[in-house]
Short mmCIF file of C-alpha atoms in Angstrom, two decimals:
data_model
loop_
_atom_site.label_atom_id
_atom_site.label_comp_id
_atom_site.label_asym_id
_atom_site.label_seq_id
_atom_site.Cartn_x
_atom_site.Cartn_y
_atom_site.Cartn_z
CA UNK A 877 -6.38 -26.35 -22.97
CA UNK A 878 -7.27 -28.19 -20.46
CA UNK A 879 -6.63 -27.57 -16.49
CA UNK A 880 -4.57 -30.45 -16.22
CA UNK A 881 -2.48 -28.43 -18.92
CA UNK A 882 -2.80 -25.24 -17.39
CA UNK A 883 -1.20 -26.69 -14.47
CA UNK A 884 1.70 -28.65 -15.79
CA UNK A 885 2.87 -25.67 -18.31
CA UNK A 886 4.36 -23.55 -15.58
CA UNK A 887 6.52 -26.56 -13.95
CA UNK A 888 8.27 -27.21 -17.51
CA UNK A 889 7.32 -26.24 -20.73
CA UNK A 890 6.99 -22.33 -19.33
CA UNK A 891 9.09 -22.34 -16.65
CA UNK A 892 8.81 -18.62 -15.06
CA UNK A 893 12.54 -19.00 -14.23
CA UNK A 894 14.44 -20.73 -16.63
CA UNK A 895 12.26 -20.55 -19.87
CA UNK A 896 10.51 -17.08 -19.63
CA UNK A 897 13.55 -15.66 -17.67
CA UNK A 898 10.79 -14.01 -14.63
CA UNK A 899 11.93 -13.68 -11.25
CA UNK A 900 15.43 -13.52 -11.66
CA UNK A 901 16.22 -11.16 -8.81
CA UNK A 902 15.05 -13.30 -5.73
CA UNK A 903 16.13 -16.32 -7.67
CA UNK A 904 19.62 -14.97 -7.20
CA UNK A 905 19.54 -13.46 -4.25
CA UNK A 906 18.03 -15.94 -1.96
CA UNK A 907 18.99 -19.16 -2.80
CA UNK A 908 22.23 -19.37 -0.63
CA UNK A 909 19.98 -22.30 1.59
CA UNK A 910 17.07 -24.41 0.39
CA UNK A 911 15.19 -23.33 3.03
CA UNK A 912 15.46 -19.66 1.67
CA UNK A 913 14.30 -21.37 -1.27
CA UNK A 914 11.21 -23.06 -0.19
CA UNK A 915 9.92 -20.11 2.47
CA UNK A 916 10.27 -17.49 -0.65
CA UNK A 917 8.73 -20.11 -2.86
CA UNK A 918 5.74 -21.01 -0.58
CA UNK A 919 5.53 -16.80 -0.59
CA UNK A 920 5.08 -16.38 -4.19
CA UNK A 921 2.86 -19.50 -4.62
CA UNK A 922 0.27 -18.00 -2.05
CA UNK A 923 0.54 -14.33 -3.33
CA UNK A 924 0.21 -15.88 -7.16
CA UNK A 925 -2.68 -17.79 -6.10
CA UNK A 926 -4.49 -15.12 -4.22
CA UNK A 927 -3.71 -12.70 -6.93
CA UNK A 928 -4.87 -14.94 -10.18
CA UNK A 929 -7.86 -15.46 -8.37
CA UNK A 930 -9.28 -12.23 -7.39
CA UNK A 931 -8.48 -10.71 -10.18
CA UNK A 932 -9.64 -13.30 -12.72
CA UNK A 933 -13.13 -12.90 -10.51
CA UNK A 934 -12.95 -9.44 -11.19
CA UNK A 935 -11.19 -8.93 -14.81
CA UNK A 936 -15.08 -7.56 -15.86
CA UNK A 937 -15.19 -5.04 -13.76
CA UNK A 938 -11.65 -3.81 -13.86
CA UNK A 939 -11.63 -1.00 -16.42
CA UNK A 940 -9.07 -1.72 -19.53
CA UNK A 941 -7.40 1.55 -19.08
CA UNK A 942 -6.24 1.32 -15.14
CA UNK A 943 -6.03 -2.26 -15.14
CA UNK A 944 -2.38 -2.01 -14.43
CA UNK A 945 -2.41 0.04 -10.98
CA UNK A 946 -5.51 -2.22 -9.83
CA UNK A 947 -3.71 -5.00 -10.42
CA UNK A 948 -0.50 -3.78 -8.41
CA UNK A 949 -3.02 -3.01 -5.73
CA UNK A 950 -4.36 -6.43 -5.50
CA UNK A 951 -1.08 -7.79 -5.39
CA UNK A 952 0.56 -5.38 -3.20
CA UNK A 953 -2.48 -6.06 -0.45
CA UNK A 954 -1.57 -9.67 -0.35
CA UNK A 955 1.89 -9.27 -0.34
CA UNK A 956 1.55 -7.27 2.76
CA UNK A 957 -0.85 -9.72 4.23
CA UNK A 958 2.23 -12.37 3.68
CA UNK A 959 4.69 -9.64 5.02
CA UNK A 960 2.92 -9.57 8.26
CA UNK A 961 1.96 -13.41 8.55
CA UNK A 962 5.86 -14.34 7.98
CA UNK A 963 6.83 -11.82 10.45
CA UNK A 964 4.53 -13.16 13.35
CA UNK A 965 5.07 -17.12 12.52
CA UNK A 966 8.12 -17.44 11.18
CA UNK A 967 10.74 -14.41 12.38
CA UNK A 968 13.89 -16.17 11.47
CA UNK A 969 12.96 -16.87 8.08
CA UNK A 970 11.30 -13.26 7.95
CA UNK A 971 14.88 -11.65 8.66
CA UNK A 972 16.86 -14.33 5.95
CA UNK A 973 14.57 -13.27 3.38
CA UNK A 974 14.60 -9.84 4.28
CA UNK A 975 13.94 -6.87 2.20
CA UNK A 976 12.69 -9.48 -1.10
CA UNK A 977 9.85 -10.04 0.96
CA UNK A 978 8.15 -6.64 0.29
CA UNK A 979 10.01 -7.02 -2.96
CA UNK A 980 7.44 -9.83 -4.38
CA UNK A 981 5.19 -7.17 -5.32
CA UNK A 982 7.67 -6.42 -8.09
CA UNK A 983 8.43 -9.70 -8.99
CA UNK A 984 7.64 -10.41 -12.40
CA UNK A 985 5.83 -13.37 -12.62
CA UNK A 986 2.72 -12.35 -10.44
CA UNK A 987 2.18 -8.90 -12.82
CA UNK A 988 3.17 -11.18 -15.74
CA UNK A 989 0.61 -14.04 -14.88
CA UNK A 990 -2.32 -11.70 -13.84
CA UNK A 991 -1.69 -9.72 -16.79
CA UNK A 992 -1.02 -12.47 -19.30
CA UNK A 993 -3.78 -15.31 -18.24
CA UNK A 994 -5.67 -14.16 -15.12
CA UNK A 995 -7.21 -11.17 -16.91
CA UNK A 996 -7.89 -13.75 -19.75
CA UNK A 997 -8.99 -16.82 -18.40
CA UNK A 998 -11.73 -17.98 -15.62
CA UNK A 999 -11.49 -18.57 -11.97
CA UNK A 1000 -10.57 -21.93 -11.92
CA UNK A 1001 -8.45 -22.40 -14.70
CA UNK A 1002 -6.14 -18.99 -13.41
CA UNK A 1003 -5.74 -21.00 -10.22
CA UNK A 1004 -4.53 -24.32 -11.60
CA UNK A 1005 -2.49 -21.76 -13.32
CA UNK A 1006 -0.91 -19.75 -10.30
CA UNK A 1007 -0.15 -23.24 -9.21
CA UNK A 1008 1.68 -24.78 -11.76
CA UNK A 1009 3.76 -21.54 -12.18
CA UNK A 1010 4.34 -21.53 -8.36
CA UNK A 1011 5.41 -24.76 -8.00
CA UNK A 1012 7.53 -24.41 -11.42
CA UNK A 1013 9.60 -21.25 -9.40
CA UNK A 1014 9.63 -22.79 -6.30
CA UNK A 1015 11.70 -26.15 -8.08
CA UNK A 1016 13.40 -23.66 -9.78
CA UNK A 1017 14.86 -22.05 -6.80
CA UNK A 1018 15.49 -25.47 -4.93
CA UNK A 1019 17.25 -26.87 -7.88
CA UNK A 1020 19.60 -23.12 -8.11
CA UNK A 1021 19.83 -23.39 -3.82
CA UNK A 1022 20.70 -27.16 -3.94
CA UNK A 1023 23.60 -26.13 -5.67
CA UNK A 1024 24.57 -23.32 -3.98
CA UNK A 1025 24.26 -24.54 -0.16
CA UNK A 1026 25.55 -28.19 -1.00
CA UNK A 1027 28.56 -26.46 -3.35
CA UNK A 1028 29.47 -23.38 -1.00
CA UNK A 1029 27.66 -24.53 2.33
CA UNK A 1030 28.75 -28.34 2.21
CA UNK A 1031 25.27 -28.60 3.79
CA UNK A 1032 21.76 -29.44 2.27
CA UNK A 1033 18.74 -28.26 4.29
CA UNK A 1034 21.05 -27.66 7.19
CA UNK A 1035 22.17 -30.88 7.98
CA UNK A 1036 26.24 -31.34 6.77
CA UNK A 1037 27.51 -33.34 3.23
CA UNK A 1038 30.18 -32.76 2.91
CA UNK A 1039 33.59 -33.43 4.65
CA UNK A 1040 35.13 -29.79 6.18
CA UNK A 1041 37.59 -27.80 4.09
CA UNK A 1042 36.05 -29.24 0.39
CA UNK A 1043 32.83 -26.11 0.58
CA UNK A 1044 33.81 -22.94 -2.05
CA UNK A 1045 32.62 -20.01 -0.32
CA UNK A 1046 32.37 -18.17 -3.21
CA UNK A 1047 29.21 -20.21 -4.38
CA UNK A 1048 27.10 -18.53 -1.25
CA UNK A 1049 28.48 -15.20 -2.30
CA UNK A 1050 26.50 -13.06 -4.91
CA UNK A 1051 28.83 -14.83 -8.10
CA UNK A 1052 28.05 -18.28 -6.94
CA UNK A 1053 24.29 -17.06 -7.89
CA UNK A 1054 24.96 -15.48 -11.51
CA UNK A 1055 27.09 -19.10 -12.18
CA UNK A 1056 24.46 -21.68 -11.06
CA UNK A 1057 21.72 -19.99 -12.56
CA UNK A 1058 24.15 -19.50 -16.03
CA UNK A 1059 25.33 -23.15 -15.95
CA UNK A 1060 21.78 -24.66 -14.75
CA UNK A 1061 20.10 -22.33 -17.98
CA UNK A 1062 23.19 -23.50 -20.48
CA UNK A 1063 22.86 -26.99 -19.16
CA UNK A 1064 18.51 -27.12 -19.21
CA UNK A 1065 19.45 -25.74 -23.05
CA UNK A 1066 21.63 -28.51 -24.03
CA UNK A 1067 18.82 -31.13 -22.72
CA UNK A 1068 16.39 -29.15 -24.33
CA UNK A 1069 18.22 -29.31 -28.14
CA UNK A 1070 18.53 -33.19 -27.50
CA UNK A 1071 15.29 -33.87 -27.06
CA UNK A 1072 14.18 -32.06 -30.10
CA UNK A 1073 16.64 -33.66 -32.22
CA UNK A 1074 15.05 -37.31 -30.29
CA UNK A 1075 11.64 -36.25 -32.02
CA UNK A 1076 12.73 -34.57 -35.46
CA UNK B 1062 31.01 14.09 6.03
CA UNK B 1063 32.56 10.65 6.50
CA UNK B 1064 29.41 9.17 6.75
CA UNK B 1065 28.31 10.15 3.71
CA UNK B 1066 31.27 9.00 2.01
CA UNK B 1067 31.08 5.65 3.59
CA UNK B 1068 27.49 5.51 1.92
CA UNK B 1069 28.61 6.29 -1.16
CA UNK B 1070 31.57 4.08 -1.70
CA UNK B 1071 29.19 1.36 0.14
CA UNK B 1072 26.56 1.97 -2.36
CA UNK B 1073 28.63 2.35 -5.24
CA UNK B 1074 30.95 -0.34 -5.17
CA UNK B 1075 31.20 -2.54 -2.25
CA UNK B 1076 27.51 -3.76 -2.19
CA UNK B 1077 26.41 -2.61 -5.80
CA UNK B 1078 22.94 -2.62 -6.35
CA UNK B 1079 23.20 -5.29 -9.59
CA UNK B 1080 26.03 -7.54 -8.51
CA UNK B 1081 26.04 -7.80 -5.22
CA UNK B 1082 22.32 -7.33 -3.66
CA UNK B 1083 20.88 -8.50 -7.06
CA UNK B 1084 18.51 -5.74 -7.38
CA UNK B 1085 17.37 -4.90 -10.90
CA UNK B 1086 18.30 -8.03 -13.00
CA UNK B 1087 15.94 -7.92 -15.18
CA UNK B 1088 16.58 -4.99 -17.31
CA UNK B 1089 20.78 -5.82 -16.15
CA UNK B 1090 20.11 -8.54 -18.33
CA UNK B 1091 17.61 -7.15 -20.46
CA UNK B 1092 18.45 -4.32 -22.08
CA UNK B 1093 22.46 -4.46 -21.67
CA UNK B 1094 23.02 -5.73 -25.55
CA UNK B 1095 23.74 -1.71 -27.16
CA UNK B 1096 26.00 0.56 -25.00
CA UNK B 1097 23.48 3.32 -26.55
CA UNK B 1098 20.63 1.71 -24.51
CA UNK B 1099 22.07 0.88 -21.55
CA UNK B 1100 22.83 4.61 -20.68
CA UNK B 1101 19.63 5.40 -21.48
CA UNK B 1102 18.37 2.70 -18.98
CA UNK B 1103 20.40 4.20 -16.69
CA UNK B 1104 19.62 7.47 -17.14
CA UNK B 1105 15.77 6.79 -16.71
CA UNK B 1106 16.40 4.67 -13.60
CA UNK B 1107 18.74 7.31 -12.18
CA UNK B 1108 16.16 10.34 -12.39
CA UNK B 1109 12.96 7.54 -11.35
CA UNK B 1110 14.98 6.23 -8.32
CA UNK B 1111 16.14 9.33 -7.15
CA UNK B 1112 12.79 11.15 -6.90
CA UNK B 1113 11.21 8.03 -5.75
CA UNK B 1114 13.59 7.74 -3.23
CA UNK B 1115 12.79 11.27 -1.71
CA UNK B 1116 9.17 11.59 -1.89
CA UNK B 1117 8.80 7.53 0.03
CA UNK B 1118 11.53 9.17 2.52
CA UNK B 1119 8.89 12.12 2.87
CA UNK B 1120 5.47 9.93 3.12
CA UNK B 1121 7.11 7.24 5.70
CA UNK B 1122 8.40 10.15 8.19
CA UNK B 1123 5.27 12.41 7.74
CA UNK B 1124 2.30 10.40 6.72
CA UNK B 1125 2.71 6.61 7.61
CA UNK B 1126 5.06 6.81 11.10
CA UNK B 1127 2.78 9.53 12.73
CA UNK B 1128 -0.61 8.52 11.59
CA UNK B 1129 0.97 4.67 12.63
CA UNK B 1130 0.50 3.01 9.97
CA UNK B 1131 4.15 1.80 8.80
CA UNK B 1132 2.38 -2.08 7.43
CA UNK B 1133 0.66 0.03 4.69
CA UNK B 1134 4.52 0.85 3.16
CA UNK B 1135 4.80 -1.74 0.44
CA UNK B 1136 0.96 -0.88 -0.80
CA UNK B 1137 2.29 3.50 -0.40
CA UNK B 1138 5.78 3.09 -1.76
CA UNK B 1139 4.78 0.70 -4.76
CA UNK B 1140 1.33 3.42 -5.38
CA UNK B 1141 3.99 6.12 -5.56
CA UNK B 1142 6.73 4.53 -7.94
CA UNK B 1143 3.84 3.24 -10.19
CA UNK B 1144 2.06 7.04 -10.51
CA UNK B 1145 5.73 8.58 -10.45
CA UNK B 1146 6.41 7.15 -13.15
CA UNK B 1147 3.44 8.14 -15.46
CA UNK B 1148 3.90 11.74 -14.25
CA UNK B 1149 7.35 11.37 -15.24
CA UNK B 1150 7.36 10.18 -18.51
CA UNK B 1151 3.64 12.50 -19.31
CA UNK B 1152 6.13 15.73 -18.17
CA UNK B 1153 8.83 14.65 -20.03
CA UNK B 1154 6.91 14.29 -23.18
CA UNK B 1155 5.67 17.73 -22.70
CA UNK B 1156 8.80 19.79 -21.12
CA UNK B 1157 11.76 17.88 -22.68
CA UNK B 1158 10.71 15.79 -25.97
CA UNK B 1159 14.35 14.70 -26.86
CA UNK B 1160 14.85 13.04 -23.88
CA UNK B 1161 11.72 11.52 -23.82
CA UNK B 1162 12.39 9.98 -26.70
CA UNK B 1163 15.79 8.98 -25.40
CA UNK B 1164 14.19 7.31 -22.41
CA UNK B 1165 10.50 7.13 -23.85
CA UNK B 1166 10.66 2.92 -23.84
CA UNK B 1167 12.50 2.24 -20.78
CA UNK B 1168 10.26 4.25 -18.65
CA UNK B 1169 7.08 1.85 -18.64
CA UNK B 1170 9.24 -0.80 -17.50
CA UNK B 1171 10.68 1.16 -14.47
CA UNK B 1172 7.97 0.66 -12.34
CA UNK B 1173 8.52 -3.42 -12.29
CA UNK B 1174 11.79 -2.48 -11.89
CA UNK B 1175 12.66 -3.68 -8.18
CA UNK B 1176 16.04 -1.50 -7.65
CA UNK B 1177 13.69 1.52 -7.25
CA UNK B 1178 11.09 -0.42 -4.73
CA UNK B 1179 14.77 -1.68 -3.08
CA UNK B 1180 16.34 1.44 -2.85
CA UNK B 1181 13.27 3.01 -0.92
CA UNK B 1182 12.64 -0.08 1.62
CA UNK B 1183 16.71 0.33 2.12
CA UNK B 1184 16.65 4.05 2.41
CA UNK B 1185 13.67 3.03 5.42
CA UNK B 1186 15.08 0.37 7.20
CA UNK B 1187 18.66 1.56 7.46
CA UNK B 1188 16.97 4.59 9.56
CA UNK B 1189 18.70 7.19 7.24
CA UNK B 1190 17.91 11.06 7.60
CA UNK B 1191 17.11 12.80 4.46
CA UNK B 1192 20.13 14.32 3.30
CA UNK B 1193 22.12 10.56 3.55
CA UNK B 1194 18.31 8.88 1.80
CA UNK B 1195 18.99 11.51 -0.65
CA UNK B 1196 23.20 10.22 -0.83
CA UNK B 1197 22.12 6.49 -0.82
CA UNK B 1198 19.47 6.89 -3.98
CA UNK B 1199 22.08 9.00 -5.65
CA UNK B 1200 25.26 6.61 -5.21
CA UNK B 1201 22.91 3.22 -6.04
CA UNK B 1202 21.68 4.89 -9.45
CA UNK B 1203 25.18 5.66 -10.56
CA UNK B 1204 26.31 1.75 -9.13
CA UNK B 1205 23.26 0.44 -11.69
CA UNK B 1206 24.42 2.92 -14.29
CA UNK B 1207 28.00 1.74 -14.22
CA UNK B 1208 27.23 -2.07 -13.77
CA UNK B 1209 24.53 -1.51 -16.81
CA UNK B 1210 27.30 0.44 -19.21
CA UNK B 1211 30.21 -2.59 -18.20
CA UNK B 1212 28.05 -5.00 -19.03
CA UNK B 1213 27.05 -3.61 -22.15
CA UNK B 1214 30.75 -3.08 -23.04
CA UNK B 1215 31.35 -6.69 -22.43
CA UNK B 1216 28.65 -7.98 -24.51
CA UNK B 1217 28.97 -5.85 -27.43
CA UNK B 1218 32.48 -7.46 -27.55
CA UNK B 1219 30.50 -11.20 -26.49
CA UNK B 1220 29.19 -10.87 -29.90
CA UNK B 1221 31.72 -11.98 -31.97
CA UNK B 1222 33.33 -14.23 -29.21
CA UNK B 1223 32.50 -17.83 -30.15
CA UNK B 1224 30.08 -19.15 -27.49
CA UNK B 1225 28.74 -23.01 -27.20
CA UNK B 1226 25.42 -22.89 -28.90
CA UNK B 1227 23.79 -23.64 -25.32
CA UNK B 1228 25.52 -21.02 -23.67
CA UNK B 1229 24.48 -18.09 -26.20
CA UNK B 1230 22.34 -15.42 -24.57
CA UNK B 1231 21.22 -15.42 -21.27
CA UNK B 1232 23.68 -17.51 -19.96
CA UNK B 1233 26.49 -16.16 -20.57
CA UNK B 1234 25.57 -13.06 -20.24
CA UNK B 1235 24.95 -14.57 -16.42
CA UNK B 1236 28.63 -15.97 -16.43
CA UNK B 1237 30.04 -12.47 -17.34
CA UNK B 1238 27.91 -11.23 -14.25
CA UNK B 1239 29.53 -13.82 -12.33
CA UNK B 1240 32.94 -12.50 -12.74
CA UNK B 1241 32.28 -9.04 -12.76
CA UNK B 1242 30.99 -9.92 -9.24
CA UNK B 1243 33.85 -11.05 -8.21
CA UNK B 1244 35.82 -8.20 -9.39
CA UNK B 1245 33.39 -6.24 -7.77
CA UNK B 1246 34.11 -8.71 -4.49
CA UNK B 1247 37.42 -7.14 -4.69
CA UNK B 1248 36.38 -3.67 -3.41
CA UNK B 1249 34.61 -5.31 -0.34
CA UNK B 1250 38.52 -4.89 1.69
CA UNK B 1251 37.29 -0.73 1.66
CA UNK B 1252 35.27 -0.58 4.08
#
């Protein structure tokens, strides 16, 4: 493949969030506002980045055996490096986002990527390839937030939509989350099946 | 007393780990198809988060806060769930092989798990001595147990409902969430 097709994979055709089902936990849980959305997104895009790359440097001299723990300690050193940086330049998205700041060393999509590609693939292709899947979760969770903060917010990045009295509430509360992201995956389905049938 | 019963109704139902902080989707959604495996999910959780919740209690107030380094927690806690969990599941193999092979396959997949990582940063940051850390890991694993074992009841039933083909799976299963959250909304009036 080439790295123009590394990097476009992760945005579509291998969506972490809506076609390989990764990341689901901060996908729900901070998409209330779009800018929730875009500071965790612009999180996991640097950590992914940092991650793919040191470790696809080092995948030779990683033995097979531990690679699993050295690969949690990579990530969990950046993650902590973001932790900090967040918490000195930008404090009020720092207490939004909360506890799923730490919480992106768990996220599944950073262990899944260095484990599936990084340890597999060169330097620069595992970057074009923390990219693509970066940017693929971060449109992922502005499409879910979009939603959410225009539906139960009547506001999109902060600035009001829609008239008083018409937001639901219940879309910024934890159900709103399990419905977008149910509706949005049923919906990106249906799409999908038509689109196939187009080309059969 | 009442404090710790405040934790544990808070824990358990008002802000449930699954449907209401959205902690530990992945194997909510993963491995809630059998009833059989969701207790055993459960089960492994419950023993991991508990014992993970205890020793990170015991390395943040006697290791990281007096030697000053509290930024190192993520790197410490995630070190100890990651290692717990291969002691666990080595001791298990060798002290109690039935229940290792009850809870053999969902072990692995513990340590990714981020309720357990969750509980721990909670346990920290709501300043909690050891005996209520102890009370809050307790009262979250049996909220993910009993969110796990609904949702597996529901779905075992989903199975012969008759779902739009591009609603099958995942999203429905995320729809059925959706309104067990609300339900679960319900209990928020308790506290």
């Amino acid at each position: 493949m080439s790295l123009k097709d590394e990097f476009t994979k992760g945005i579509i055709k291998e969506n972490p969030l809506f076609r390989m089902l990764l990341g689901t936990c901060p996908s729900l849980a901070i998409t209330t506002s779009v800018d929730n959305a875009l500071g965790m997104g612009a999180a996991c895009i640097a950590v992914l980045l940092a991650s793919n790359t040191v470790i696809s440097a080092m995948r030779s001299i990683i033995p097979n055996s531990i690679r699993i723990p050295v690969y949690i300690v990579i990530i969990a050193s950046f993650v902590t490096m973001i932790d900090q940086l967040m918490h000195a330049f930008t404090p009020a998205l720092y207490t939004s986002l909360g506890i799923f700041i730490p919480l992106i060393v768990v996220n599944c999509i950073i262990l899944g990527r260095a484990e599936a590609f990084a340890s597999r693939n060169g330097v620069l292709a595992s970057i074009m390839d923390a990219l693509g899947m970066g940017i693929g979760f971060t449109l992922a969770l502005v499409l879910v937030s979009s939603f959410r903060e225009v539906l139960g917010a009547g506001t999109f990045l902060g600035m009001p939509i829609l008239p008083e009295g018409i937001p639901a509430i219940l879309m910024i509360l934890p159900p709103g989350g399990f419905i977008t992201l149910g509706c949005l995956m049923a919906g990106l389905n249906k799409l999908q099946e038509k689109f196939t049938q187009q080309e059969a | 007393m009442q404090s710790y019963f405040m934790i544990i109704i808070s824990a358990v139902l008002v802000n449930n780990i699954v449907l209401s902080q959205f902690l530990g989707i992945c194997p909510f959604l993963g491995v809630s198809k059998k009833l059989s495996s969701s207790l055993g999910m459960g089960g492994a959780v419950s023993f991991v988060l508990v014992l993970s919740g205890a020793i990170t209690w015991l390395l943040q107030t006697y290791l990281l806060l007096p030697l000053n380094i509290g930024y190192l927690q993520t790197i410490a806690f995630i070190l100890v769930i990651a290692s717990l969990v291969q002691l666990v599941e080595m001791a298990l193999k060798k002290i109690a092989p039935p229940l290792y092979k009850a809870l053999g396959i969902y072990l692995p997949l513990i340590t990714t798990n981020c309720a357990v990582l969750g509980v721990a940063i909670i346990n920290i940051k709501k300043d909690f001595s050891f005996a209520e850390a102890m009370t809050n890991s307790l009262s979250h694993s049996i909220g993910f147990t009993m969110a796990l074992v609904l949702m597996s009841g529901i779905r075992e039933r989903l199975e012969e409902a008759d779902v739009p083909k591009s609603m099958q799976g995942t999203p429905i299963a995320l729809v059925v969430a959706a309104l067990m959250s609300i339900a679960f909304l319900g209990f928020s009036g308790l506290i």
